[in-house]
Tab-separated table of C-alpha atoms in Angstrom:
chain	number	residue	atom	x	y	z
A	1	MET	CA	114.337	88.841	133.760
A	2	ASN	CA	112.035	88.879	130.796
A	3	TYR	CA	110.305	92.132	131.585
A	4	ASP	CA	111.253	95.779	131.685
A	5	VAL	CA	112.249	96.631	135.219
A	6	TYR	CA	111.211	100.287	135.068
A	7	ASP	CA	107.807	99.449	133.644
A	8	ALA	CA	107.447	96.946	136.437
A	9	ILE	CA	108.289	99.505	139.126
A	10	TRP	CA	105.657	101.879	137.825
A	11	ALA	CA	103.009	99.220	137.397
A	12	LEU	CA	103.651	97.640	140.791
A	13	SER	CA	103.701	101.007	142.547
A	14	ALA	CA	100.462	102.094	140.923
A	15	HIS	CA	98.756	98.868	141.945
A	16	LEU	CA	100.093	99.102	145.497
A	17	ALA	CA	99.033	102.717	145.801
A	18	LEU	CA	95.455	101.770	144.971
A	19	LEU	CA	95.559	98.818	147.337
A	20	SER	CA	96.854	101.119	150.039
A	21	LEU	CA	93.511	102.893	150.090
A	22	ILE	CA	91.413	99.756	150.529
A	23	ALA	CA	93.695	97.752	152.786
A	24	ILE	CA	91.306	97.876	155.699
A	25	GLY	CA	92.574	95.725	158.530
A	26	GLY	CA	96.214	95.905	157.538
A	27	VAL	CA	98.450	94.651	154.780
A	28	GLN	CA	97.410	90.982	155.079
A	29	VAL	CA	94.202	91.660	153.227
A	30	VAL	CA	96.003	92.715	150.060
A	31	LEU	CA	98.049	89.545	149.737
A	32	PRO	CA	95.575	87.526	147.618
A	33	ASP	CA	95.119	90.470	145.282
A	34	LEU	CA	98.873	90.932	145.078
A	35	HIS	CA	99.290	87.237	144.386
A	36	ARG	CA	96.812	87.475	141.553
A	37	TYR	CA	98.560	90.534	140.165
A	38	ILE	CA	102.209	89.627	140.636
A	39	VAL	CA	102.099	85.884	139.988
A	40	GLU	CA	99.118	85.249	137.754
A	41	GLU	CA	98.828	88.421	135.722
A	42	GLN	CA	102.324	89.820	135.448
A	43	HIS	CA	104.286	86.607	135.981
A	44	TRP	CA	106.963	88.529	137.838
A	45	MET	CA	107.633	85.563	140.094
A	46	SER	CA	106.372	82.067	140.823
A	47	GLY	CA	103.817	81.254	143.470
A	48	ALA	CA	106.470	79.473	145.494
A	49	GLN	CA	108.665	82.565	145.449
A	50	PHE	CA	105.723	84.722	146.429
A	51	SER	CA	104.926	82.572	149.424
A	52	ALA	CA	108.590	82.289	150.351
A	53	LEU	CA	109.002	86.054	150.412
A	54	PHE	CA	105.811	86.352	152.406
A	55	ALA	CA	107.175	83.902	154.969
A	56	LEU	CA	110.440	85.832	155.072
A	57	GLY	CA	108.488	89.014	155.748
A	58	GLN	CA	106.619	87.329	158.580
A	59	ALA	CA	109.798	86.033	160.172
A	60	ALA	CA	111.702	89.285	159.808
A	61	PRO	CA	111.497	91.874	162.588
A	62	GLY	CA	109.397	94.919	161.997
A	63	PRO	CA	106.000	95.712	160.562
A	64	ASN	CA	104.512	93.025	158.310
A	65	VAL	CA	103.957	95.607	155.607
A	66	LEU	CA	107.615	95.141	154.680
A	67	VAL	CA	106.665	91.972	152.829
A	68	VAL	CA	105.792	94.422	150.074
A	69	THR	CA	109.378	95.637	150.198
A	70	LEU	CA	110.526	92.089	149.566
A	71	PHE	CA	108.237	91.753	146.564
A	72	GLY	CA	109.528	95.026	145.180
A	73	TYR	CA	113.115	93.966	145.685
A	74	GLN	CA	112.604	90.614	143.990
A	75	ILE	CA	110.872	92.258	141.058
A	76	ALA	CA	113.017	95.325	140.568
A	77	GLY	CA	115.906	95.572	142.971
A	78	ILE	CA	116.382	98.346	145.510
A	79	ALA	CA	114.466	100.897	143.469
A	80	GLY	CA	111.551	98.488	143.317
A	81	ALA	CA	111.787	97.808	147.036
A	82	LEU	CA	111.687	101.470	147.983
A	83	ALA	CA	109.018	102.375	145.456
A	84	ALA	CA	106.818	99.540	146.649
A	85	THR	CA	107.228	100.530	150.291
A	86	VAL	CA	106.311	104.130	149.590
A	87	ALA	CA	103.421	103.086	147.375
A	88	ILE	CA	101.775	100.893	150.007
A	89	CYS	CA	102.308	103.363	152.855
A	90	LEU	CA	101.869	106.823	151.420
A	91	PRO	CA	98.258	107.005	150.194
A	92	SER	CA	96.822	105.475	153.344
A	93	SER	CA	99.110	107.620	155.494
A	94	LEU	CA	97.902	110.775	153.797
A	95	LEU	CA	94.345	109.661	154.355
A	96	THR	CA	95.020	108.891	158.005
A	97	TYR	CA	96.640	112.272	158.494
A	98	ALA	CA	93.735	114.024	156.787
A	99	VAL	CA	91.176	112.135	158.866
A	100	MET	CA	93.101	113.052	161.970
A	101	ARG	CA	93.180	116.720	161.135
A	102	VAL	CA	89.562	116.916	160.060
A	103	GLY	CA	88.018	114.509	162.526
A	104	GLN	CA	90.186	114.974	165.595
A	105	ARG	CA	88.044	112.661	167.514
A	106	TRP	CA	89.837	109.857	169.244
A	107	GLY	CA	86.858	108.756	171.194
A	108	GLU	CA	84.249	106.199	170.307
A	109	THR	CA	81.667	107.870	168.191
A	110	GLN	CA	78.678	105.887	167.093
A	111	TRP	CA	79.701	105.860	163.443
A	112	LYS	CA	83.141	104.595	164.217
A	113	THR	CA	81.663	101.755	166.248
A	114	ILE	CA	79.251	100.850	163.486
A	115	ALA	CA	81.931	101.029	160.809
A	116	LYS	CA	84.226	98.806	162.841
A	117	ALA	CA	81.476	96.269	163.435
A	118	GLY	CA	80.411	96.334	159.801
A	119	LEU	CA	83.880	95.887	158.355
A	120	ALA	CA	85.059	93.246	160.804
A	121	PRO	CA	83.466	90.206	159.077
A	122	LEU	CA	84.827	91.394	155.738
A	123	THR	CA	88.312	91.721	157.167
A	124	ILE	CA	88.131	88.329	158.841
A	125	GLY	CA	86.931	86.602	155.677
A	126	VAL	CA	89.717	88.204	153.663
A	127	VAL	CA	92.387	87.366	156.236
A	128	ILE	CA	91.421	83.690	156.241
A	129	ALA	CA	91.290	83.778	152.449
A	130	SER	CA	94.799	85.228	152.472
A	131	GLY	CA	96.056	82.284	154.473
A	132	TYR	CA	94.319	79.922	152.088
A	133	VAL	CA	95.763	81.573	148.962
A	134	LEU	CA	99.246	81.665	150.443
A	135	ALA	CA	99.035	78.013	151.459
A	136	GLN	CA	98.154	77.056	147.909
A	137	SER	CA	100.846	79.293	146.517
A	138	ALA	CA	103.508	77.692	148.696
A	139	SER	CA	103.362	74.686	146.364
A	140	ALA	CA	104.470	72.312	149.064
A	141	GLY	CA	102.115	69.469	148.340
A	142	ILE	CA	100.109	67.459	150.814
A	143	LEU	CA	102.731	67.804	153.516
A	144	GLY	CA	102.558	71.552	153.023
A	145	TYR	CA	98.813	71.600	153.624
A	146	ALA	CA	99.295	69.430	156.670
A	147	ILE	CA	101.865	71.863	158.010
A	148	THR	CA	99.457	74.716	157.365
A	149	ALA	CA	96.642	73.004	159.202
A	150	VAL	CA	98.738	71.985	162.183
A	151	THR	CA	100.328	75.419	162.460
A	152	ALA	CA	96.934	77.098	162.284
A	153	LEU	CA	95.623	74.820	165.004
A	154	ILE	CA	98.605	75.354	167.300
A	155	ALA	CA	98.711	79.100	166.752
A	156	ALA	CA	94.978	79.454	167.324
A	157	THR	CA	94.923	77.451	170.512
A	158	THR	CA	98.262	78.027	172.224
A	159	ARG	CA	100.576	80.918	172.946
A	160	TRP	CA	103.704	79.336	171.567
A	161	ASN	CA	106.075	81.781	169.908
A	162	PRO	CA	105.278	81.685	166.189
A	163	LEU	CA	108.942	81.837	165.300
A	164	TRP	CA	109.450	78.384	166.810
A	165	LEU	CA	106.636	77.075	164.637
A	166	LEU	CA	108.279	78.536	161.540
A	167	ALA	CA	111.638	77.098	162.548
A	168	ALA	CA	110.154	73.666	163.147
A	169	ALA	CA	108.490	73.809	159.758
A	170	GLY	CA	111.802	74.735	158.183
A	171	VAL	CA	113.456	71.692	159.657
A	172	ILE	CA	110.635	69.461	158.491
A	173	GLY	CA	110.908	70.977	155.048
A	174	ALA	CA	114.611	70.332	154.802
A	175	ILE	CA	114.171	66.716	155.801
A	176	ALA	CA	110.847	65.595	154.503
A	177	LEU	CA	109.646	67.675	151.599
B	1	MET	CA	112.198	108.670	182.520
B	2	ALA	CA	109.353	110.345	184.335
B	3	SER	CA	105.868	109.464	183.231
B	4	PRO	CA	103.780	112.609	182.939
B	5	THR	CA	100.524	112.797	184.783
B	6	GLN	CA	97.785	112.063	182.327
B	7	PRO	CA	94.497	113.072	183.890
B	8	ASP	CA	91.549	111.008	182.778
B	9	ARG	CA	89.849	113.195	180.290
B	10	ASP	CA	86.743	112.988	178.250
B	11	SER	CA	87.682	111.883	174.752
B	12	ALA	CA	86.162	114.940	173.125
B	13	VAL	CA	88.268	117.179	175.295
B	14	ALA	CA	91.264	115.064	174.477
B	15	ALA	CA	90.516	115.454	170.801
B	16	ALA	CA	90.287	119.203	171.152
B	17	ASP	CA	93.612	119.121	172.871
B	18	ALA	CA	95.053	116.899	170.187
B	19	LEU	CA	97.058	119.418	168.256
B	20	GLY	CA	96.982	122.112	170.857
B	21	ALA	CA	98.284	122.135	174.372
B	22	VAL	CA	99.597	118.713	175.294
B	23	PRO	CA	100.864	117.953	178.757
B	24	VAL	CA	103.818	116.041	177.360
B	25	ALA	CA	106.658	117.904	175.721
B	26	VAL	CA	108.227	115.697	173.077
B	27	THR	CA	111.011	116.982	170.894
B	28	ARG	CA	111.200	115.978	167.266
B	29	ARG	CA	114.425	114.187	167.965
B	30	ALA	CA	112.867	112.226	170.826
B	31	LEU	CA	109.916	111.346	168.639
B	32	PHE	CA	112.141	109.968	165.904
B	33	ILE	CA	114.351	108.076	168.311
B	34	GLY	CA	111.388	106.680	170.181
B	35	PHE	CA	109.954	105.195	167.013
B	36	LEU	CA	113.390	104.096	165.902
B	37	ARG	CA	113.565	102.040	169.085
B	38	ILE	CA	110.236	100.442	168.322
B	39	GLY	CA	111.585	99.394	164.945
B	40	LEU	CA	114.768	98.155	166.571
B	41	ALA	CA	112.889	96.118	169.099
B	42	GLY	CA	113.072	93.039	166.981
B	43	PHE	CA	110.980	89.951	166.844
B	44	GLY	CA	107.619	89.361	168.410
B	45	GLY	CA	105.414	91.677	166.458
B	46	VAL	CA	105.594	95.422	166.378
B	47	LEU	CA	102.467	96.157	168.351
B	48	PRO	CA	103.609	94.947	171.782
B	49	HIS	CA	106.859	96.848	171.361
B	50	ALA	CA	104.994	99.933	170.245
B	51	ARG	CA	102.694	99.732	173.224
B	52	TYR	CA	105.578	99.325	175.606
B	53	ARG	CA	107.564	102.204	174.140
B	54	LEU	CA	104.723	104.692	173.723
B	55	VAL	CA	102.758	103.968	176.880
B	56	GLU	CA	105.234	102.687	179.429
B	57	ALA	CA	108.769	103.658	178.503
B	58	GLU	CA	108.046	107.115	177.120
B	59	GLY	CA	104.612	107.818	178.554
B	60	TRP	CA	103.536	109.760	175.507
B	61	ILE	CA	100.043	108.330	175.455
B	62	SER	CA	97.901	106.388	177.862
B	63	ASP	CA	97.057	102.739	177.482
B	64	GLN	CA	93.487	103.631	176.640
B	65	GLU	CA	94.613	106.106	174.002
B	66	PHE	CA	96.847	103.445	172.490
B	67	THR	CA	93.935	101.035	172.240
B	68	GLU	CA	91.776	103.686	170.619
B	69	LEU	CA	94.484	104.669	168.169
B	70	LEU	CA	95.048	101.046	167.283
B	71	SER	CA	91.383	100.423	166.601
B	72	LEU	CA	91.227	103.575	164.493
B	73	GLY	CA	94.389	102.502	162.708
B	74	GLN	CA	92.827	99.160	161.886
B	75	LEU	CA	89.666	100.800	160.641
B	76	LEU	CA	91.527	103.176	158.370
B	77	PRO	CA	93.142	101.570	155.327
B	78	GLY	CA	96.838	100.889	155.303
B	79	PRO	CA	99.360	99.271	157.613
B	80	ASN	CA	98.024	99.483	161.152
B	81	ILE	CA	101.208	100.408	162.948
B	82	ILE	CA	102.017	103.030	160.321
B	83	ASN	CA	98.635	104.624	160.919
B	84	VAL	CA	99.297	104.645	164.646
B	85	SER	CA	102.704	106.231	164.064
B	86	ILE	CA	101.171	108.904	161.863
B	87	MET	CA	98.591	109.738	164.489
B	88	VAL	CA	101.019	109.853	167.394
B	89	GLY	CA	103.621	111.777	165.409
B	90	ALA	CA	101.063	114.250	164.115
B	91	ARG	CA	99.781	114.832	167.612
B	92	PHE	CA	103.095	116.210	168.753
B	93	HIS	CA	104.558	117.795	165.651
B	94	GLY	CA	101.983	117.794	162.892
B	95	ALA	CA	102.977	116.635	159.449
B	96	ILE	CA	106.679	116.577	160.239
B	97	GLY	CA	105.992	114.589	163.371
B	98	ALA	CA	104.033	112.048	161.353
B	99	VAL	CA	106.927	111.676	158.907
B	100	LEU	CA	109.472	111.373	161.712
B	101	ALA	CA	107.452	108.739	163.512
B	102	ALA	CA	106.760	106.577	160.461
B	103	SER	CA	110.262	106.823	159.045
B	104	GLY	CA	111.831	106.179	162.434
B	105	LEU	CA	109.749	103.057	162.746
B	106	LEU	CA	110.556	101.747	159.277
B	107	LEU	CA	114.223	102.634	158.954
B	108	VAL	CA	115.993	99.713	160.598
B	109	PRO	CA	113.475	97.000	159.640
B	110	LEU	CA	113.660	98.241	156.061
B	111	LEU	CA	117.414	97.827	155.973
B	112	ILE	CA	117.161	94.370	157.516
B	113	VAL	CA	114.508	93.331	155.040
B	114	LEU	CA	116.579	94.563	152.102
B	115	ALA	CA	119.489	92.486	153.344
B	116	LEU	CA	117.211	89.464	153.676
B	117	GLY	CA	115.900	90.048	150.180
B	118	ALA	CA	119.395	90.126	148.803
B	119	LEU	CA	120.260	86.985	150.746
B	120	TYR	CA	117.196	85.214	149.391
B	121	GLN	CA	118.204	86.075	145.845
B	122	GLN	CA	121.612	84.574	146.454
B	123	VAL	CA	120.446	81.267	147.927
B	124	GLY	CA	116.848	81.071	146.784
B	125	ALA	CA	117.498	78.764	143.865
B	126	SER	CA	119.058	76.013	145.934
B	127	PRO	CA	116.798	72.944	146.253
B	128	VAL	CA	117.277	72.690	150.015
B	129	VAL	CA	116.346	76.324	150.479
B	130	GLN	CA	113.292	75.815	148.328
B	131	ARG	CA	112.172	72.869	150.410
B	132	VAL	CA	112.732	74.815	153.618
B	133	PHE	CA	110.837	77.803	152.328
B	134	GLY	CA	108.026	75.652	151.008
B	135	ALA	CA	107.443	74.338	154.504
B	136	VAL	CA	107.991	77.682	156.213
B	137	SER	CA	105.558	79.360	153.810
B	138	ALA	CA	103.020	76.681	154.556
B	139	ALA	CA	103.473	77.319	158.269
B	140	ALA	CA	103.303	81.098	157.843
B	141	SER	CA	100.040	80.657	155.954
B	142	GLY	CA	98.762	78.694	158.914
B	143	LEU	CA	99.678	81.592	161.187
B	144	ILE	CA	97.574	83.920	159.090
B	145	ILE	CA	94.645	81.522	159.175
B	146	ALA	CA	95.030	81.316	162.954
B	147	VAL	CA	94.788	85.101	163.207
B	148	GLY	CA	91.585	84.961	161.199
B	149	ILE	CA	90.193	82.191	163.402
B	150	GLN	CA	90.987	84.108	166.576
B	151	LEU	CA	89.300	87.201	165.213
B	152	ALA	CA	86.329	85.162	164.069
B	153	ARG	CA	85.877	83.651	167.526
B	154	LYS	CA	85.263	87.073	168.988
B	155	GLN	CA	82.433	87.813	166.603
B	156	SER	CA	78.878	87.127	167.577
B	157	ARG	CA	77.134	84.473	165.506
B	158	ARG	CA	74.671	86.727	163.791
B	159	VAL	CA	73.553	85.679	160.344
B	160	TRP	CA	74.816	88.774	158.560
B	161	ILE	CA	78.227	88.504	160.175
B	162	VAL	CA	78.667	84.885	159.122
B	163	ALA	CA	77.263	85.621	155.674
B	164	VAL	CA	79.535	88.576	154.988
B	165	GLY	CA	82.532	86.672	156.312
B	166	ILE	CA	81.856	83.660	154.129
B	167	ALA	CA	81.138	85.855	151.128
B	168	ALA	CA	84.420	87.683	151.629
B	169	PHE	CA	86.320	84.414	151.938
B	170	CYS	CA	84.764	82.992	148.791
B	171	ALA	CA	85.189	86.171	146.795
B	172	VAL	CA	88.854	86.554	147.636
B	173	GLY	CA	89.987	83.010	148.312
B	174	LEU	CA	87.963	80.995	145.819
B	175	PHE	CA	86.971	83.374	143.047
B	176	ARG	CA	90.137	85.505	143.340
B	177	LEU	CA	88.260	88.708	142.740
B	178	PRO	CA	90.116	92.025	142.983
B	179	LEU	CA	90.120	93.342	146.522
B	180	ALA	CA	88.731	96.699	145.426
B	181	LEU	CA	85.605	95.039	144.124
B	182	VAL	CA	85.131	92.962	147.248
B	183	VAL	CA	85.640	95.895	149.627
B	184	LEU	CA	83.442	98.267	147.653
B	185	VAL	CA	80.597	95.751	147.605
B	186	LEU	CA	80.830	93.990	150.962
B	187	GLY	CA	82.061	97.006	152.888
B	188	PRO	CA	78.877	99.067	152.574
B	189	ILE	CA	76.752	95.927	152.970
B	190	GLY	CA	78.505	95.130	156.216
B	191	ILE	CA	78.167	98.664	157.497
B	192	VAL	CA	74.466	98.797	156.695
B	193	CYS	CA	73.951	95.455	158.429
B	194	ALA	CA	75.871	96.666	161.461
B	195	TRP	CA	73.742	99.778	161.551
B	196	LYS	CA	70.517	97.790	161.450
B	197	TRP	CA	71.366	94.713	163.426
B	198	ARG	CA	74.451	95.413	165.455
B	199	ALA	CA	75.021	92.768	168.102
């Protein structure tokens, strides 16, 4: 490693904590920003590693937010993994708890409906952008893009278990890449 | 495990009840273990497991409440299922309940993920592994795009919706702008548009 691990933990955690508060729609939306920060700015890992860890996070059981744990681990070991997990979860969790205490309305209020409708296109655009950024980052050439396109098509139109798609891709990668 | 009778209630009444008298008695231990089991449930996405555990197996909330919590969790920033855990946990045992629920959910997956991370570091440099991961990453990216497509299909084709969506894609995917900037600009724009022209 050519960087100071403790500096990295602090920097990564600070960035994740800020992202936590704007990650509307879930953790997927922060992936392009994280890619820009981790790969392009800080050079803590390559794009291929970033995408690989992302794929690992998708395949692993549990909430997808744990992809952040994988980034933290790769960058700074167990301390990095735990710090990153806390950083992405805590600020938004505090906000959620506060909103719950203050608002205490579970029902559909007009503002909630409007906010949901207003933020939906933003979320969708960012989610698709995330897929696009990750596909590029995977650095798997033309075949990689083909795999991305075919997987997107199959996943969008069928109900096949995604894990089979990932497994099939893995086999293709071993043989043909 | 008996499912408690959940009378259909007006949401406002339910909200007033939220931290007060609840018809279900859930111990802190049961709360933690319940969420632990969601985390243990394995592959297939957390949400279906969470729904099964909270609504059917434990009967802590109704199906409608789950849907509402989920939509609120998606609207609020942060990991969706964590937000849901916070809200369910807080309902029964306040701040401690929220901590128990979230940590119960994350505990086992966290350990598994750490093991996977360590494994990746061991074998990640091998050329075969790199080829496999290159392809798997490409496929996983496709899965994300598919999620976006499925969400997009449900949107009505209003001009502002398409415009904001395309702008968000370009800003993040093509121009690689910081997410904060994109959200702080397009978020209010989207909300104002929804207020004026909601489908």
